[in-house]
Amino acid sequence: MRKKVLILSEAFGNGHTKAAEALAQVISLQEPSVQIHIIEIGKMLHPAINDLVLRIYKQSITTFSFLWKKIYDHLSKPNHTTPNWLQSLIYQLLHRNLDKVLKQINPDIVICTHPFSSSSLSRLKRRGYRVRLCTVITDFHVHQVWAQPEVDIYMASNEEVLRQLVLFGISEQKIVVTGIPVKSDFWQKLNKLEARKSLHLKNLPTVLVMGGGLGLGGIKDIADALIKWKDDIQFIICTGSNQALKTSLENNVRFRHPHIVILGYVNIIHQLLDAADVLITKPGGLTCFEALTKGIPMLIYGPIPGHEEYNCEHLVGRDLAIQIRNKHDVDNWIEKLLLFPEAFKGLYENIKQFQQKNDPLAGAKVVLDLLAR
């Protein structure tokens, strides 16, 4: 009988689901007989509430960012555990009837790429539901909602996350450092000239600007800072699902230039990274891991309070990325790209060391080992 794997994500941004899709792809490459289901579970079970939670989240990280940061920092204290009321609230709002989905699919393993789904599965396990549960950490930092004793195996993005989980009381025997799953399109970097030709781009120094699937991260500020360089470089702006931002940029005469490309949500990020010399992005976990896997230098801007600030701290602290805070920083690094490209040498060397330690098959190996037990 074919083994069944159910991967649960949430529709809050795109990174968690992209990680789920990447893990599913790599499992299938290693063992095609495994039957895999991917569900954005909150959106499927309670779409109206899911959309409300997403709107509240976006409002919190923009209008009330100071409050969101306080909440996140509190949840990150290792001497705290997830309160039962919070787990119950997550379950009642987003995951009521989750048990019916599980009974219908009857998976051999459930994998969660978001702390909410992991929390609710853990709650069900405490109440008697029997299933092997694997949780994939999709950032370079964890908070207490990730840390659930009912999880059988954790896939940690790095050694620091492993240590943090241990501080939250998770046994080190349950944790495997696998990195964040990325699709095979990101495993190798293609020739820049060929990549630019295939995308009908100019063969110029190229900067890719991204703000994640939600199109956040101060993209407009970055675009305004880059506009003075439009005759010297080519820049590609990806606005994600932020259609209002895309329309605003397209309607602005300053951005109507043959060296400026404005895109919405696209599925060709791997090709754009092949064509780019530098990525300017907010530090979403999956986006940064994709860029590191491709070997692209990153300039990080506008981290969301909480997890992305910790992601930024991790990457910058290990010289895997550079943080830019204002227009002057943008000008400084674009000038270096054009006149002193050797300024990026240290980044390239550190990224290469990262790549040598990273095994893109590691996550699939963990799942297949668990299925074989």
Tab-separated table of C-alpha atoms in Angstrom:
chain	number	residue	atom	x	y	z
A	1	MET	CA	0.000	0.000	0.000
A	2	ARG	CA	1.270	3.478	-0.891
A	3	LYS	CA	2.397	5.600	2.019
A	4	LYS	CA	0.487	8.840	2.572
A	5	VAL	CA	1.977	12.146	3.682
A	6	LEU	CA	-0.206	15.121	4.583
A	7	ILE	CA	1.546	18.507	4.621
A	8	LEU	CA	-0.337	21.279	6.400
A	9	SER	CA	0.437	24.937	5.783
A	10	GLU	CA	-1.371	28.239	6.306
A	11	ALA	CA	-2.316	30.974	3.833
A	12	PHE	CA	-0.467	33.776	5.639
A	13	GLY	CA	2.031	34.935	3.025
A	14	ASN	CA	3.541	32.348	0.699
A	15	GLY	CA	6.715	31.090	2.366
A	16	HIS	CA	5.125	28.337	4.446
A	17	THR	CA	3.246	26.868	1.489
A	18	LYS	CA	6.233	27.220	-0.842
A	19	ALA	CA	8.294	25.270	1.695
A	20	ALA	CA	5.558	22.612	1.766
A	21	GLU	CA	5.577	22.368	-2.030
A	22	ALA	CA	9.367	22.169	-2.101
A	23	LEU	CA	9.455	19.372	0.468
A	24	ALA	CA	6.760	17.483	-1.443
A	25	GLN	CA	8.751	17.810	-4.660
A	26	VAL	CA	11.963	16.502	-3.105
A	27	ILE	CA	10.155	13.584	-1.424
A	28	SER	CA	8.652	12.665	-4.803
A	29	LEU	CA	12.053	12.878	-6.476
A	30	GLN	CA	13.442	10.429	-3.922
A	31	GLU	CA	10.405	8.139	-3.659
A	32	PRO	CA	7.729	8.656	-6.350
A	33	SER	CA	5.377	6.103	-4.776
A	34	VAL	CA	4.616	8.324	-1.762
A	35	GLN	CA	1.181	9.949	-2.001
A	36	ILE	CA	1.380	13.577	-0.844
A	37	HIS	CA	-1.417	16.016	-0.004
A	38	ILE	CA	-0.753	19.726	0.659
A	39	ILE	CA	-3.478	21.769	2.356
A	40	GLU	CA	-3.580	25.361	3.583
A	41	ILE	CA	-5.699	24.050	6.390
A	42	GLY	CA	-7.087	27.214	7.995
A	43	LYS	CA	-8.123	28.606	4.617
A	44	MET	CA	-9.782	25.327	3.656
A	45	LEU	CA	-11.700	24.815	6.901
A	46	HIS	CA	-12.670	28.397	7.736
A	47	PRO	CA	-11.867	30.742	4.815
A	48	ALA	CA	-13.660	33.828	6.169
A	49	ILE	CA	-11.918	33.640	9.547
A	50	ASN	CA	-8.603	32.893	7.828
A	51	ASP	CA	-8.950	36.061	5.734
A	52	LEU	CA	-9.841	38.064	8.850
A	53	VAL	CA	-6.774	36.759	10.698
A	54	LEU	CA	-4.606	37.658	7.689
A	55	ARG	CA	-6.009	41.204	7.603
A	56	ILE	CA	-5.394	41.606	11.346
A	57	TYR	CA	-1.845	40.282	10.909
A	58	LYS	CA	-1.068	42.721	8.085
A	59	GLN	CA	-2.542	45.594	10.096
A	60	SER	CA	-0.528	44.570	13.156
A	61	ILE	CA	2.837	44.477	11.396
A	62	THR	CA	2.270	47.815	9.685
A	63	THR	CA	0.157	50.083	11.900
A	64	PHE	CA	0.881	48.483	15.281
A	65	SER	CA	4.363	47.126	14.655
A	66	PHE	CA	5.633	48.098	18.127
A	67	LEU	CA	2.865	46.029	19.760
A	68	TRP	CA	3.440	43.078	17.436
A	69	LYS	CA	7.136	43.135	18.307
A	70	LYS	CA	6.362	43.087	22.041
A	71	ILE	CA	4.083	40.075	21.592
A	72	TYR	CA	6.648	38.240	19.470
A	73	ASP	CA	9.503	38.980	21.872
A	74	HIS	CA	7.392	37.676	24.755
A	75	LEU	CA	6.637	34.471	22.838
A	76	SER	CA	10.367	34.081	22.167
A	77	LYS	CA	11.340	33.834	25.840
A	78	PRO	CA	12.537	30.251	26.440
A	79	ASN	CA	11.233	30.143	30.019
A	80	HIS	CA	7.658	30.363	28.753
A	81	THR	CA	5.457	27.662	27.223
A	82	THR	CA	2.478	28.124	24.939
A	83	PRO	CA	-0.554	28.795	27.146
A	84	ASN	CA	-3.442	26.367	26.699
A	85	TRP	CA	-5.843	29.223	25.951
A	86	LEU	CA	-3.721	30.304	22.967
A	87	GLN	CA	-3.608	26.781	21.542
A	88	SER	CA	-7.343	26.465	22.060
A	89	LEU	CA	-7.974	29.834	20.374
A	90	ILE	CA	-5.905	28.857	17.314
A	91	TYR	CA	-7.767	25.560	17.065
A	92	GLN	CA	-11.255	26.997	17.539
A	93	LEU	CA	-10.717	29.865	15.096
A	94	LEU	CA	-8.920	28.061	12.287
A	95	HIS	CA	-8.874	24.312	12.745
A	96	ARG	CA	-12.228	23.061	14.001
A	97	ASN	CA	-13.019	19.823	12.111
A	98	LEU	CA	-9.329	19.190	11.444
A	99	ASP	CA	-9.860	15.699	12.851
A	100	LYS	CA	-12.362	14.983	10.058
A	101	VAL	CA	-9.781	15.920	7.417
A	102	LEU	CA	-7.267	13.616	9.072
A	103	LYS	CA	-9.735	10.720	9.164
A	104	GLN	CA	-10.601	11.244	5.504
A	105	ILE	CA	-6.981	11.223	4.302
A	106	ASN	CA	-5.633	8.843	6.982
A	107	PRO	CA	-1.980	9.889	6.559
A	108	ASP	CA	1.016	7.913	7.785
A	109	ILE	CA	2.754	11.196	8.632
A	110	VAL	CA	1.553	14.768	9.050
A	111	ILE	CA	4.097	17.509	8.316
A	112	CYS	CA	3.438	21.098	9.406
A	113	THR	CA	5.221	24.117	7.951
A	114	HIS	CA	3.442	26.687	10.131
A	115	PRO	CA	3.326	26.935	13.942
A	116	PHE	CA	-0.485	27.225	13.990
A	117	SER	CA	-1.090	23.887	12.278
A	118	SER	CA	1.669	22.272	14.343
A	119	SER	CA	0.033	23.586	17.525
A	120	SER	CA	-3.397	22.241	16.582
A	121	LEU	CA	-2.034	18.816	15.574
A	122	SER	CA	-0.205	18.655	18.888
A	123	ARG	CA	-3.451	19.499	20.669
A	124	LEU	CA	-5.223	16.637	18.884
A	125	LYS	CA	-2.409	14.238	19.763
A	126	ARG	CA	-2.712	15.153	23.436
A	127	ARG	CA	-6.383	14.263	23.180
A	128	GLY	CA	-5.673	10.814	21.806
A	129	TYR	CA	-5.294	11.166	18.031
A	130	ARG	CA	-2.417	8.960	16.917
A	131	VAL	CA	-0.194	10.096	14.070
A	132	ARG	CA	3.490	10.787	13.541
A	133	LEU	CA	4.018	14.530	13.433
A	134	CYS	CA	6.912	16.350	11.790
A	135	THR	CA	7.332	20.136	11.965
A	136	VAL	CA	9.446	22.194	9.559
A	137	ILE	CA	10.850	25.476	10.912
A	138	THR	CA	10.668	28.007	8.077
A	139	ASP	CA	12.614	30.848	9.714
A	140	PHE	CA	16.041	31.276	11.307
A	141	HIS	CA	14.428	31.690	14.732
A	142	VAL	CA	11.639	30.052	16.745
A	143	HIS	CA	9.063	31.143	19.303
A	144	GLN	CA	7.144	29.095	21.831
A	145	VAL	CA	4.188	28.252	19.537
A	146	TRP	CA	6.602	26.210	17.407
A	147	ALA	CA	7.756	24.218	20.447
A	148	GLN	CA	5.335	21.347	21.093
A	149	PRO	CA	6.378	18.154	22.937
A	150	GLU	CA	3.955	16.087	20.822
A	151	VAL	CA	6.009	16.719	17.666
A	152	ASP	CA	7.981	13.570	16.801
A	153	ILE	CA	10.613	15.171	14.558
A	154	TYR	CA	11.650	18.771	14.002
A	155	MET	CA	13.400	19.922	10.844
A	156	ALA	CA	15.454	22.906	11.982
A	157	SER	CA	16.690	25.554	9.575
A	158	ASN	CA	20.062	25.826	11.337
A	159	GLU	CA	22.036	24.958	14.471
A	160	GLU	CA	20.825	28.077	16.275
A	161	VAL	CA	17.196	26.981	15.882
A	162	LEU	CA	18.167	23.569	17.260
A	163	ARG	CA	19.603	25.245	20.370
A	164	GLN	CA	16.516	27.435	20.753
A	165	LEU	CA	14.181	24.434	20.577
A	166	VAL	CA	16.236	22.691	23.260
A	167	LEU	CA	15.848	25.778	25.478
A	168	PHE	CA	12.085	25.461	24.976
A	169	GLY	CA	12.280	21.925	26.352
A	170	ILE	CA	12.386	19.917	23.115
A	171	SER	CA	14.677	16.886	23.237
A	172	GLU	CA	17.704	17.266	20.974
A	173	GLN	CA	17.065	13.698	19.804
A	174	LYS	CA	13.925	14.957	18.062
A	175	ILE	CA	15.681	17.690	16.062
A	176	VAL	CA	17.466	17.353	12.724
A	177	VAL	CA	19.136	20.336	11.043
A	178	THR	CA	17.936	20.143	7.439
A	179	GLY	CA	17.748	23.752	6.290
A	180	ILE	CA	14.524	25.132	4.806
A	181	PRO	CA	13.166	23.087	1.872
A	182	VAL	CA	13.555	24.755	-1.533
A	183	LYS	CA	12.608	23.415	-4.946
A	184	SER	CA	15.188	21.832	-7.230
A	185	ASP	CA	15.067	24.890	-9.530
A	186	PHE	CA	17.142	26.692	-6.884
A	187	TRP	CA	19.846	24.056	-6.444
A	188	GLN	CA	22.024	25.263	-9.307
A	189	LYS	CA	22.726	28.729	-10.671
A	190	LEU	CA	22.545	29.170	-14.428
A	191	ASN	CA	24.659	31.484	-16.565
A	192	LYS	CA	23.545	35.117	-16.108
A	193	LEU	CA	23.686	35.972	-19.804
A	194	GLU	CA	21.561	32.972	-20.768
A	195	ALA	CA	19.103	33.688	-17.954
A	196	ARG	CA	18.718	37.293	-19.087
A	197	LYS	CA	18.214	36.223	-22.690
A	198	SER	CA	15.507	33.744	-21.728
A	199	LEU	CA	13.669	36.470	-19.790
A	200	HIS	CA	14.167	39.082	-22.555
A	201	LEU	CA	16.201	41.281	-20.215
A	202	LYS	CA	19.099	43.598	-21.002
A	203	ASN	CA	22.615	42.347	-20.300
A	204	LEU	CA	23.264	44.960	-17.610
A	205	PRO	CA	24.104	44.842	-13.894
A	206	THR	CA	20.775	43.650	-12.517
A	207	VAL	CA	19.107	44.219	-9.156
A	208	LEU	CA	16.084	42.151	-8.129
A	209	VAL	CA	13.746	43.757	-5.572
A	210	MET	CA	11.288	41.602	-3.629
A	211	GLY	CA	8.965	42.002	-0.667
A	212	GLY	CA	7.651	38.451	-0.311
A	213	GLY	CA	4.297	37.137	-1.472
A	214	LEU	CA	2.446	39.972	0.284
A	215	GLY	CA	4.563	42.643	-1.406
A	216	LEU	CA	5.752	44.212	1.853
A	217	GLY	CA	9.184	45.342	3.032
A	218	GLY	CA	9.244	48.968	1.847
A	219	ILE	CA	9.398	48.134	-1.869
A	220	LYS	CA	8.269	51.639	-2.868
A	221	ASP	CA	11.098	53.238	-0.850
A	222	ILE	CA	13.656	50.943	-2.482
A	223	ALA	CA	12.248	51.661	-5.944
A	224	ASP	CA	12.458	55.411	-5.288
A	225	ALA	CA	16.082	55.014	-4.173
A	226	LEU	CA	17.010	53.011	-7.279
A	227	ILE	CA	15.397	55.342	-9.811
A	228	LYS	CA	18.495	57.587	-10.061
A	229	TRP	CA	20.477	54.568	-11.301
A	230	LYS	CA	18.065	53.571	-14.087
A	231	ASP	CA	20.489	54.460	-16.894
A	232	ASP	CA	23.293	52.370	-15.365
A	233	ILE	CA	21.541	49.280	-14.049
A	234	GLN	CA	18.509	47.163	-14.723
A	235	PHE	CA	16.132	46.563	-11.855
A	236	ILE	CA	13.250	44.149	-11.534
A	237	ILE	CA	10.577	44.879	-8.941
A	238	CYS	CA	8.350	42.016	-7.751
A	239	THR	CA	5.316	43.310	-5.865
A	240	GLY	CA	3.848	39.898	-5.018
A	241	SER	CA	0.102	39.967	-4.398
A	242	ASN	CA	0.206	43.723	-3.685
A	243	GLN	CA	-1.708	44.751	-6.799
A	244	ALA	CA	-2.171	48.329	-5.570
A	245	LEU	CA	1.600	48.791	-5.375
A	246	LYS	CA	2.120	47.263	-8.818
A	247	THR	CA	-0.492	49.575	-10.355
A	248	SER	CA	0.972	52.605	-8.576
A	249	LEU	CA	4.462	51.902	-9.927
A	250	GLU	CA	3.192	51.194	-13.445
A	251	ASN	CA	1.244	54.466	-13.479
A	252	ASN	CA	4.254	56.480	-12.313
A	253	VAL	CA	6.007	57.973	-15.353
A	254	ARG	CA	9.372	57.841	-13.563
A	255	PHE	CA	9.279	54.042	-13.744
A	256	ARG	CA	8.518	53.859	-17.464
A	257	HIS	CA	12.015	53.033	-18.608
A	258	PRO	CA	13.472	50.151	-20.663
A	259	HIS	CA	15.737	49.171	-17.747
A	260	ILE	CA	12.862	48.847	-15.250
A	261	VAL	CA	10.679	45.736	-15.076
A	262	ILE	CA	7.654	45.647	-12.770
A	263	LEU	CA	6.118	42.270	-11.968
A	264	GLY	CA	3.360	41.073	-9.662
A	265	TYR	CA	3.206	37.586	-8.193
A	266	VAL	CA	5.325	35.252	-10.331
A	267	ASN	CA	6.519	31.644	-10.256
A	268	ILE	CA	9.867	32.322	-11.942
A	269	ILE	CA	11.850	33.578	-8.942
A	270	HIS	CA	14.555	30.975	-9.637
A	271	GLN	CA	15.054	32.423	-13.138
A	272	LEU	CA	15.071	35.995	-11.855
A	273	LEU	CA	17.730	35.069	-9.293
A	274	ASP	CA	19.795	33.520	-12.095
A	275	ALA	CA	19.610	36.812	-13.981
A	276	ALA	CA	20.352	39.056	-10.989
A	277	ASP	CA	23.614	40.289	-9.496
A	278	VAL	CA	22.050	41.374	-6.197
A	279	LEU	CA	18.765	40.729	-4.389
A	280	ILE	CA	17.190	43.470	-2.272
A	281	THR	CA	14.543	41.880	-0.077
A	282	LYS	CA	12.824	41.747	3.245
A	283	PRO	CA	14.220	38.771	5.192
A	284	GLY	CA	11.521	36.146	4.810
A	285	GLY	CA	12.947	32.756	5.750
A	286	LEU	CA	12.188	30.926	2.503
A	287	THR	CA	13.179	33.799	0.187
A	288	CYS	CA	16.533	34.160	1.927
A	289	PHE	CA	17.177	30.415	1.859
A	290	GLU	CA	16.375	30.328	-1.868
A	291	ALA	CA	18.796	33.202	-2.494
A	292	LEU	CA	21.539	31.545	-0.429
A	293	THR	CA	20.998	28.274	-2.292
A	294	LYS	CA	21.328	30.171	-5.584
A	295	GLY	CA	24.416	32.014	-4.320
A	296	ILE	CA	23.034	35.554	-4.676
A	297	PRO	CA	24.240	38.400	-2.391
A	298	MET	CA	21.392	39.922	-0.396
A	299	LEU	CA	20.763	43.462	0.771
A	300	ILE	CA	18.093	43.211	3.467
A	301	TYR	CA	15.600	46.001	3.989
A	302	GLY	CA	12.422	46.563	6.015
A	303	PRO	CA	12.162	43.409	8.153
A	304	ILE	CA	8.736	42.709	9.637
A	305	PRO	CA	8.912	43.124	13.440
A	306	GLY	CA	9.487	39.799	15.143
A	307	HIS	CA	10.585	36.803	13.106
A	308	GLU	CA	12.065	38.770	10.206
A	309	GLU	CA	14.082	40.973	12.551
A	310	TYR	CA	15.562	37.794	14.022
A	311	ASN	CA	16.146	36.434	10.501
A	312	CYS	CA	17.958	39.653	9.628
A	313	GLU	CA	20.057	39.484	12.788
A	314	HIS	CA	21.016	35.874	12.028
A	315	LEU	CA	21.998	36.493	8.393
A	316	VAL	CA	23.815	39.789	8.921
A	317	GLY	CA	25.554	38.471	12.037
A	318	ARG	CA	27.032	35.609	9.995
A	319	ASP	CA	27.996	37.851	7.062
A	320	LEU	CA	25.528	36.103	4.759
A	321	ALA	CA	23.700	39.360	3.973
A	322	ILE	CA	23.999	43.121	4.408
A	323	GLN	CA	21.343	45.278	6.024
A	324	ILE	CA	20.431	48.548	4.337
A	325	ARG	CA	18.443	51.137	6.257
A	326	ASN	CA	18.091	54.178	4.002
A	327	LYS	CA	18.613	55.689	0.553
A	328	HIS	CA	22.266	56.415	1.321
A	329	ASP	CA	22.904	52.705	1.942
A	330	VAL	CA	21.205	51.830	-1.352
A	331	ASP	CA	23.364	54.337	-3.238
A	332	ASN	CA	26.488	53.057	-1.501
A	333	TRP	CA	25.949	49.426	-2.501
A	334	ILE	CA	24.779	50.152	-6.051
A	335	GLU	CA	27.921	52.226	-6.529
A	336	LYS	CA	29.989	49.300	-5.256
A	337	LEU	CA	28.166	46.938	-7.616
A	338	LEU	CA	29.091	49.162	-10.560
A	339	LEU	CA	32.575	50.349	-9.587
A	340	PHE	CA	33.909	48.055	-6.846
A	341	PRO	CA	32.291	44.607	-7.286
A	342	GLU	CA	35.077	43.112	-5.163
A	343	ALA	CA	33.203	44.602	-2.172
A	344	PHE	CA	30.869	41.596	-2.463
A	345	LYS	CA	33.731	39.068	-2.327
A	346	GLY	CA	33.320	38.331	1.386
A	347	LEU	CA	29.603	37.689	0.945
A	348	TYR	CA	30.236	35.305	-1.940
A	349	GLU	CA	32.795	33.358	0.093
A	350	ASN	CA	30.491	33.015	3.104
A	351	ILE	CA	27.558	32.002	0.909
A	352	LYS	CA	29.724	29.364	-0.755
A	353	GLN	CA	30.608	27.909	2.652
A	354	PHE	CA	26.896	27.875	3.509
A	355	GLN	CA	26.128	26.005	0.281
A	356	GLN	CA	28.793	23.390	0.976
A	357	LYS	CA	27.159	22.566	4.328
A	358	ASN	CA	23.592	22.520	3.000
A	359	ASP	CA	22.027	19.299	1.688
A	360	PRO	CA	18.831	20.058	-0.297
A	361	LEU	CA	17.742	16.423	0.092
A	362	ALA	CA	18.025	16.441	3.895
A	363	GLY	CA	14.345	17.106	4.621
A	364	ALA	CA	13.137	14.366	2.292
A	365	LYS	CA	15.561	11.905	3.884
A	366	VAL	CA	14.077	12.640	7.320
A	367	VAL	CA	10.526	12.031	6.067
A	368	LEU	CA	11.397	8.836	4.207
A	369	ASP	CA	13.271	7.530	7.242
A	370	LEU	CA	10.205	8.222	9.389
A	371	LEU	CA	7.967	6.441	6.867
A	372	ALA	CA	10.250	3.406	6.908
A	373	ARG	CA	10.008	2.923	10.685
